[in-house]
Amino acid sequence: MSLAEKLSQERRARLAAERLLELKQAELSAANQKLGRHAIALTRQIDETQAEVETVRGENEKVKSDLTVAHAKIEVAERRLWHSIQTIQDGFAFFDGDGYLISANKAYLSVFEGLDEVAPGISYDRILDLLTQEGIVDIGEDSAADWQANMRRRWACSNPEPIVIQLWNGHYIRLIDQRGSDGDVVSLALNITSSVRHEAELHAARERAEAANRAKSAFLANMSHEIRTPMNGIVGMTELLTETPLCDEQRLYVNTIRNSGEALLVIINDVLDYSKIEADKLALHPEQFDLERCILEVSMLLQPSVRDKGLTLLVDYDLFLPTLFVGDPGRIRQILTNLVGNAVKFTSDGHVLVRVTGVPNSDAQSCDIHVAIEDSGIGIETDKISHIFGEFNQVEDERNRQFEGTGLGLAITKRLITMMGGTVWVESEPGKGSCFGFRITLPTAEGPQPAPPNLADQLQNVVVVEDLEVNRAILTKQLGRLGSQVTVCESGGAALGAINDTVDLVICDQDLPDMEALELAKTLRGQGWDDLPIVVMSANPAIIHADPTHNLIDGVLQKPIPRSELYARLLDLGVPRAASPEPTRHPEVKKPAGKNQRQMRVLAAEDNRTNQLIFRKMTKDLNIELRFAANGLEAVEAYLDFNPDLIFMDISMPQMDGKQATAEIRRREIGTAKSVPIVALTAHAMAGDDQGILAAGLDHYLTKPLHKKLIHQMIMDHHPEDTAALTDDSPSAD
Ligand code: ADP
């Protein structure tokens, strides 16, 4: 190679090396720049991190100081809490889930004074052991093992019931244990000794007050009983006095005495009943009875006032409801008398309706019976309603003051219904009327219940003429039940238009808006409806019987109409019209007393002289042999040697009362064919003085004051056929 070539080669190599150097220097500078940027970024990051670390450190410091404060606070709170727990009088303890004591206050531990063992760490079981072993707790009749077992069983519950234990020193402790979710138990032992003692004192005070109240009521009951006897004498004597010749003025005085006496007796009977209930001396005497008849009897009893006031008293007895139940008929009658009596008393215009409905219970052995007594009377203001069932509470206003009463009736009624397990209520609108209702459950009596006859064939079409809507509805229901088609008319005029050949019977109210029933009958007969049976409903059948045109009709039904009576009458009408609408009467034969016939023997056991006198006077017109016995013993003796045909037996008599005497007489009759009729004379039978009277073997009872008519009736009913006639014009069977 030439030198030139070598030089150029070297030059090329040097140039290449210089270029490479330049390149490397550029790369180095770029890397340096990058490194510089990195360093700057890194420095920034380090700065930021350092700032963050500073912040966190600051926060940490704060949390630390907060924690210290919180700790201090917790400590204070804990100390205070524990201090409080220590100072409370009641015991307080914690147990862990395994039943070991964690901590307890002084009061808790004080019960175990002297037993160092009772400290944190002791088990609940051991505490129970110590309680019984050391006699700390009064375990009563229980054995220690039983008592502990009971306590353990209770402790094991997730939510133990509070329990009261008694300590040896007579203190009462109520233990309240609360189990937490982790099984720990907080136990509170409250000392309730003072409240238990206070309660016992209150209880004793209440018992004393109740005993005093009972004694007062018993006194009141005895007093009213004692007052009744002379009152009965007064009323009885005045009845006799009215039968003697008196001038008008004297008659007025005598009637006033009698009415006042009877009113006083009503008040005394109310007071007597109420005090009897208060003195806990009143018991119910259930027996089989007919509810419908009971209601009708009460209606009959109130009929005179209903009639005097021109009211209509209606009974709507659910057709599907049985009538025979088991209950205390005397008391049910008393409830009804009060409610229906009030309805009549506080109504001057319109009607009183007794509605009885009921549903048999699922067992079919008893019925829920609802009785509602609805009236169209003066009503009761809303703010007074809540008071009327209280004692001596009467609605005090002008309209009400004109009515007599004790204000005890509803209080007694409510107590009786409550005793029967029932409820009573009232709804009322002043000026419109009231509705008193009560509900009781009564067992249905065994045996057949009355069922209505089927008259669908004989009486297909019946026309009912009645202006009172409720009564139209009742009759439509009752006749419909018998299978009849009923056409209702509100007036006589409407009835005249409704009569046609298909009508089998007309039932018509006596007082129609446009005419009277007899007028309607006269018009119908005049139109040629001679064979169409017409029956009139009336609250006062005597008025119809007294009318000479009464033979135009086929019968009179006394309102309220007993269903059985309605059905019986309709059955009679199934046959062609009778010639006379009068009920058949036995012909009265006048016969002198047979010479050889003995007189009927009547024994009256009555200790009260006045009542004896009244009885003698009341029976003086009867041809009987009367003997008196002054007590039960004498009555039994007289039964043996006088051999009476009928005995009147006063119930409350000295030595041996009427019930005992009757039982003795019945005992002596065993094995003989004899059973002398015995009529109880009770002071106050309606209100249940008849308790056990019929059960004691008595056949009937009459209530005092004695009434001549009823005594005569009893004697006539039991007049033996083979004895002399009772009066000159009465029949005797020889
Ligand atoms: P008494 O009738 O003897 O006053 P009650 O206890 O039977 O006592 O009745 C209390 C009061 O309730 C009555 O005085 C009367 O104000 C009111 N009361 C009761 N029944 C009715 C009724 N059917 N209509 C209006 N007020 C009545």
PDB file of C-alpha atoms in Angstrom, residues 10 31 64 86 103 151 186 193 213 256 305 413 420 430 445 513 545 569-570 591 613 624 671 677 687 692 700-701 707:
ATOM      1  CA  GLU A  10      -5.648   6.769   8.713  1.00  0.00           C
ATOM      2  CA  ALA A  31     -28.240  10.765  29.495  1.00  0.00           C
ATOM      3  CA  LYS A  64     -52.381   9.621  70.870  1.00  0.00           C
ATOM      4  CA  GLN A  86     -71.378   0.456  95.285  1.00  0.00           C
ATOM      5  CA  SER A 103     -67.673  -8.555  90.344  1.00  0.00           C
ATOM      6  CA  MET A 151     -82.916 -21.682  90.947  1.00  0.00           C
ATOM      7  CA  VAL A 186     -75.945  -9.086  85.098  1.00  0.00           C
ATOM      8  CA  THR A 193     -89.356  -5.520 101.710  1.00  0.00           C
ATOM      9  CA  ASN A 213    -118.924  -3.112 103.867  1.00  0.00           C
ATOM     10  CA  THR A 256    -153.334   5.731  99.252  1.00  0.00           C
ATOM     11  CA  SER A 305    -149.214  -0.114  83.276  1.00  0.00           C
ATOM     12  CA  THR A 413    -129.389  -5.745  86.881  1.00  0.00           C
ATOM     13  CA  MET A 420    -124.205 -14.859  84.898  1.00  0.00           C
ATOM     14  CA  PRO A 430    -132.907  11.754  73.850  1.00  0.00           C
ATOM     15  CA  ALA A 445    -132.036 -27.871  78.388  1.00  0.00           C
ATOM     16  CA  PRO A 513    -155.845   4.387  62.520  1.00  0.00           C
ATOM     17  CA  HIS A 545    -165.595  -9.113  75.213  1.00  0.00           C
ATOM     18  CA  ARG A 569    -155.375 -20.481  68.163  1.00  0.00           C
ATOM     19  CA  LEU A 570    -154.502 -20.941  64.528  1.00  0.00           C
ATOM     20  CA  LYS A 591    -174.814 -26.706  94.615  1.00  0.00           C
ATOM     21  CA  LEU A 613    -155.080 -12.433 111.024  1.00  0.00           C
ATOM     22  CA  ILE A 624    -162.695 -24.505 104.833  1.00  0.00           C
ATOM     23  CA  GLY A 671    -143.708 -44.961 101.348  1.00  0.00           C
ATOM     24  CA  PRO A 677    -149.606 -29.742  98.125  1.00  0.00           C
ATOM     25  CA  ALA A 687    -135.754 -11.599  93.626  1.00  0.00           C
ATOM     26  CA  GLY A 692    -134.240 -23.880  96.661  1.00  0.00           C
ATOM     27  CA  HIS A 700    -145.824 -23.457  94.482  1.00  0.00           C
ATOM     28  CA  TYR A 701    -145.015 -20.159  95.966  1.00  0.00           C
ATOM     29  CA  HIS A 707    -153.438 -11.130  97.997  1.00  0.00           C
TER      30      HIS A 707
END
